[in-house]
């Protein structure tokens, strides 16, 4: 079968079965093409809260599918590949954070959306990379405990200097692996290019950049810019997808290290198997987890 034949089959089956397909911006082009919506984590959570379809397939990682389930517990939610987890989301568990909360009872606990549903049950509010600064700014409490990503947390703390932001030592192993040496080499190779980075990168890399934003933020910035060349400091798929969208511009990945195996494990055939009813993994969350974790997501939508 050709890619086009698989795509047509998916489109036909999803219409017949009333299925909505959501794809994170890191997904491959052939998956984004058949999705009802693609975007960053925040945009996906808003799209998930609005869809009328009975079944939602999330082409992304587990916490994104869990977020869909929290917002639409009555829907059947499938993660397109059962092994697609986010290592950052698994770094901190409920026992650890309960203990930390006990030490800092006067702090508002802000969880990056890249956390498990279970951990969200004991946090006060969620943020995404595109909404974090605004939400932290809108929280009344001056004392913020930010988890798990210390790089995103450091970026937020810098943008909202009147808050007292306490960070924990977690983060994305993919983005955190990129360093200023990688920046220097990329700039030497492409001296005319602007550097656009995700705030999951370490502060020294963020400091060298011309723009900092979420995956969608980076894409919009590059598409709307008059500039012609860009070094992209997030998963390499963004540089590739941008190149398809803007053939007249040039996009270079900041480093070969920026490959997320969990995002890349999803294939078009996995999506086909899901719409056939023979693939993916259904997300099941108990009632108490849905009730308690959802408050965190609702608060995010309210404050952003
Ligand atoms: P966005 O919030 O930009 O979609 O990022 C999600 C993510 O996992 C980045 O690595
Ligand atoms: Fe998680 Fe990092 Fe992969 Fe994003 S790039 S899904 S934060 S491991």
PDB file of N, CA, C and O and ligand atoms in Angstrom, residues 24-26 39-42 61 63-64 86 88 112-114 128-130 172 175 198 200 213-216 234 263, ligand 1:
ATOM      1  N   UNK A  24       0.032  15.673  17.838  1.00  0.00           N
ATOM      2  CA  UNK A  24       0.957  16.701  18.329  1.00  0.00           C
ATOM      3  C   UNK A  24       1.837  17.181  17.176  1.00  0.00           C
ATOM      4  O   UNK A  24       2.113  16.423  16.232  1.00  0.00           O
ATOM      5  N   UNK A  25       2.291  18.418  17.255  1.00  0.00           N
ATOM      6  CA  UNK A  25       3.125  19.008  16.187  1.00  0.00           C
ATOM      7  C   UNK A  25       4.380  18.198  15.875  1.00  0.00           C
ATOM      8  O   UNK A  25       4.964  18.365  14.806  1.00  0.00           O
ATOM      9  N   UNK A  26       4.842  17.352  16.804  1.00  0.00           N
ATOM     10  CA  UNK A  26       6.038  16.543  16.548  1.00  0.00           C
ATOM     11  C   UNK A  26       5.776  15.333  15.649  1.00  0.00           C
ATOM     12  O   UNK A  26       6.709  14.605  15.315  1.00  0.00           O
ATOM     13  N   UNK A  39      -1.303  20.442  16.795  1.00  0.00           N
ATOM     14  CA  UNK A  39      -0.835  21.639  17.493  1.00  0.00           C
ATOM     15  C   UNK A  39      -0.001  21.288  18.695  1.00  0.00           C
ATOM     16  O   UNK A  39       0.403  20.137  18.872  1.00  0.00           O
ATOM     17  N   UNK A  40       0.265  22.311  19.542  1.00  0.00           N
ATOM     18  CA  UNK A  40       1.064  22.053  20.744  1.00  0.00           C
ATOM     19  C   UNK A  40       0.161  21.483  21.849  1.00  0.00           C
ATOM     20  O   UNK A  40      -1.053  21.335  21.653  1.00  0.00           O
ATOM     21  N   UNK A  41       0.747  21.176  22.994  1.00  0.00           N
ATOM     22  CA  UNK A  41      -0.019  20.497  24.051  1.00  0.00           C
ATOM     23  C   UNK A  41      -1.228  21.320  24.502  1.00  0.00           C
ATOM     24  O   UNK A  41      -2.279  20.767  24.794  1.00  0.00           O
ATOM     25  N   UNK A  42      -1.054  22.627  24.596  1.00  0.00           N
ATOM     26  CA  UNK A  42      -2.190  23.443  25.035  1.00  0.00           C
ATOM     27  C   UNK A  42      -3.307  23.424  23.993  1.00  0.00           C
ATOM     28  O   UNK A  42      -4.482  23.194  24.319  1.00  0.00           O
ATOM     29  N   UNK A  61       2.063  11.482  22.970  1.00  0.00           N
ATOM     30  CA  UNK A  61       2.515  10.619  24.070  1.00  0.00           C
ATOM     31  C   UNK A  61       1.429  10.495  25.145  1.00  0.00           C
ATOM     32  O   UNK A  61       0.445  11.222  25.130  1.00  0.00           O
ATOM     33  N   UNK A  63       0.769  11.230  28.308  1.00  0.00           N
ATOM     34  CA  UNK A  63       0.120  12.265  29.130  1.00  0.00           C
ATOM     35  C   UNK A  63      -0.870  13.079  28.293  1.00  0.00           C
ATOM     36  O   UNK A  63      -1.851  13.612  28.821  1.00  0.00           O
ATOM     37  N   UNK A  64      -0.625  13.166  26.985  1.00  0.00           N
ATOM     38  CA  UNK A  64      -1.544  13.926  26.118  1.00  0.00           C
ATOM     39  C   UNK A  64      -2.871  13.172  25.979  1.00  0.00           C
ATOM     40  O   UNK A  64      -3.948  13.779  26.002  1.00  0.00           O
ATOM     41  N   UNK A  86       6.194   9.795  27.911  1.00  0.00           N
ATOM     42  CA  UNK A  86       7.151  10.908  27.968  1.00  0.00           C
ATOM     43  C   UNK A  86       7.991  10.677  29.222  1.00  0.00           C
ATOM     44  O   UNK A  86       7.460  10.694  30.333  1.00  0.00           O
ATOM     45  N   UNK A  88       9.897  12.509  30.869  1.00  0.00           N
ATOM     46  CA  UNK A  88       9.785  13.585  31.873  1.00  0.00           C
ATOM     47  C   UNK A  88       8.537  13.381  32.743  1.00  0.00           C
ATOM     48  O   UNK A  88       8.562  13.592  33.953  1.00  0.00           O
ATOM     49  N   UNK A 112       3.750  21.164  35.124  1.00  0.00           N
ATOM     50  CA  UNK A 112       3.805  21.146  33.656  1.00  0.00           C
ATOM     51  C   UNK A 112       2.844  20.041  33.209  1.00  0.00           C
ATOM     52  O   UNK A 112       2.735  18.998  33.881  1.00  0.00           O
ATOM     53  N   UNK A 113       2.176  20.237  32.094  1.00  0.00           N
ATOM     54  CA  UNK A 113       1.193  19.237  31.650  1.00  0.00           C
ATOM     55  C   UNK A 113       1.867  17.886  31.354  1.00  0.00           C
ATOM     56  O   UNK A 113       1.211  16.843  31.379  1.00  0.00           O
ATOM     57  N   UNK A 114       3.190  17.912  31.134  1.00  0.00           N
ATOM     58  CA  UNK A 114       3.961  16.673  30.935  1.00  0.00           C
ATOM     59  C   UNK A 114       4.147  15.968  32.281  1.00  0.00           C
ATOM     60  O   UNK A 114       5.252  15.838  32.812  1.00  0.00           O
ATOM     61  N   UNK A 128       1.213  24.662  30.262  1.00  0.00           N
ATOM     62  CA  UNK A 128       1.929  24.110  29.111  1.00  0.00           C
ATOM     63  C   UNK A 128       3.050  25.099  28.794  1.00  0.00           C
ATOM     64  O   UNK A 128       3.089  26.202  29.371  1.00  0.00           O
ATOM     65  N   UNK A 129       3.896  24.743  27.846  1.00  0.00           N
ATOM     66  CA  UNK A 129       5.007  25.652  27.543  1.00  0.00           C
ATOM     67  C   UNK A 129       4.488  26.983  27.006  1.00  0.00           C
ATOM     68  O   UNK A 129       5.097  28.023  27.213  1.00  0.00           O
ATOM     69  N   UNK A 130       3.324  26.951  26.313  1.00  0.00           N
ATOM     70  CA  UNK A 130       2.826  28.209  25.738  1.00  0.00           C
ATOM     71  C   UNK A 130       2.007  29.032  26.737  1.00  0.00           C
ATOM     72  O   UNK A 130       1.780  30.209  26.510  1.00  0.00           O
ATOM     73  N   UNK A 172      13.222  17.410  30.397  1.00  0.00           N
ATOM     74  CA  UNK A 172      13.193  16.570  29.199  1.00  0.00           C
ATOM     75  C   UNK A 172      14.617  16.151  28.840  1.00  0.00           C
ATOM     76  O   UNK A 172      15.457  17.011  28.537  1.00  0.00           O
ATOM     77  N   UNK A 175      15.695  17.605  25.175  1.00  0.00           N
ATOM     78  CA  UNK A 175      16.032  19.034  25.073  1.00  0.00           C
ATOM     79  C   UNK A 175      17.225  19.397  25.965  1.00  0.00           C
ATOM     80  O   UNK A 175      18.055  20.225  25.593  1.00  0.00           O
ATOM     81  N   UNK A 198      12.813  25.836  22.219  1.00  0.00           N
ATOM     82  CA  UNK A 198      11.762  25.454  23.158  1.00  0.00           C
ATOM     83  C   UNK A 198      12.284  25.728  24.572  1.00  0.00           C
ATOM     84  O   UNK A 198      13.473  25.495  24.839  1.00  0.00           O
ATOM     85  N   UNK A 200      12.160  24.045  27.099  1.00  0.00           N
ATOM     86  CA  UNK A 200      12.679  22.854  27.782  1.00  0.00           C
ATOM     87  C   UNK A 200      14.201  22.770  27.646  1.00  0.00           C
ATOM     88  O   UNK A 200      14.839  21.918  28.270  1.00  0.00           O
ATOM     89  N   UNK A 213       9.702  29.605  22.555  1.00  0.00           N
ATOM     90  CA  UNK A 213       8.259  29.329  22.542  1.00  0.00           C
ATOM     91  C   UNK A 213       7.956  27.847  22.422  1.00  0.00           C
ATOM     92  O   UNK A 213       8.847  27.012  22.261  1.00  0.00           O
ATOM     93  N   UNK A 214       6.663  27.557  22.505  1.00  0.00           N
ATOM     94  CA  UNK A 214       6.183  26.177  22.382  1.00  0.00           C
ATOM     95  C   UNK A 214       6.406  25.694  20.950  1.00  0.00           C
ATOM     96  O   UNK A 214       6.809  26.471  20.071  1.00  0.00           O
ATOM     97  N   UNK A 215       6.081  24.445  20.697  1.00  0.00           N
ATOM     98  CA  UNK A 215       6.264  23.908  19.338  1.00  0.00           C
ATOM     99  C   UNK A 215       5.443  24.719  18.322  1.00  0.00           C
ATOM    100  O   UNK A 215       5.951  25.094  17.270  1.00  0.00           O
ATOM    101  N   UNK A 216       4.199  25.026  18.679  1.00  0.00           N
ATOM    102  CA  UNK A 216       3.378  25.836  17.756  1.00  0.00           C
ATOM    103  C   UNK A 216       3.874  27.271  17.686  1.00  0.00           C
ATOM    104  O   UNK A 216       3.827  27.904  16.634  1.00  0.00           O
ATOM    105  N   UNK A 234      14.225  22.456  18.881  1.00  0.00           N
ATOM    106  CA  UNK A 234      13.290  21.511  19.494  1.00  0.00           C
ATOM    107  C   UNK A 234      13.293  20.269  18.619  1.00  0.00           C
ATOM    108  O   UNK A 234      14.127  20.176  17.693  1.00  0.00           O
ATOM    109  N   UNK A 263       7.935  10.122  20.669  1.00  0.00           N
ATOM    110  CA  UNK A 263       7.067  10.790  19.696  1.00  0.00           C
ATOM    111  C   UNK A 263       7.183  10.107  18.340  1.00  0.00           C
ATOM    112  O   UNK A 263       6.226  10.009  17.594  1.00  0.00           O
TER     113      UNK A 263
HETATM  114  P1  LIG B   1       4.554  21.798  23.528  1.00  0.00           P
HETATM  115  O1  LIG B   1       3.853  22.285  24.754  1.00  0.00           O
HETATM  116  O2  LIG B   1       5.332  22.874  22.902  1.00  0.00           O
HETATM  117  O3  LIG B   1       3.625  21.109  22.621  1.00  0.00           O
HETATM  118  O4  LIG B   1       5.656  20.742  23.993  1.00  0.00           O
HETATM  119  C1  LIG B   1       5.363  19.460  24.396  1.00  0.00           C
HETATM  120  C2  LIG B   1       6.571  18.653  24.484  1.00  0.00           C
HETATM  121  O5  LIG B   1       6.544  17.517  24.850  1.00  0.00           O
HETATM  122  C3  LIG B   1       7.827  19.293  24.127  1.00  0.00           C
HETATM  123  O6  LIG B   1       8.848  18.415  24.202  1.00  0.00           O
END
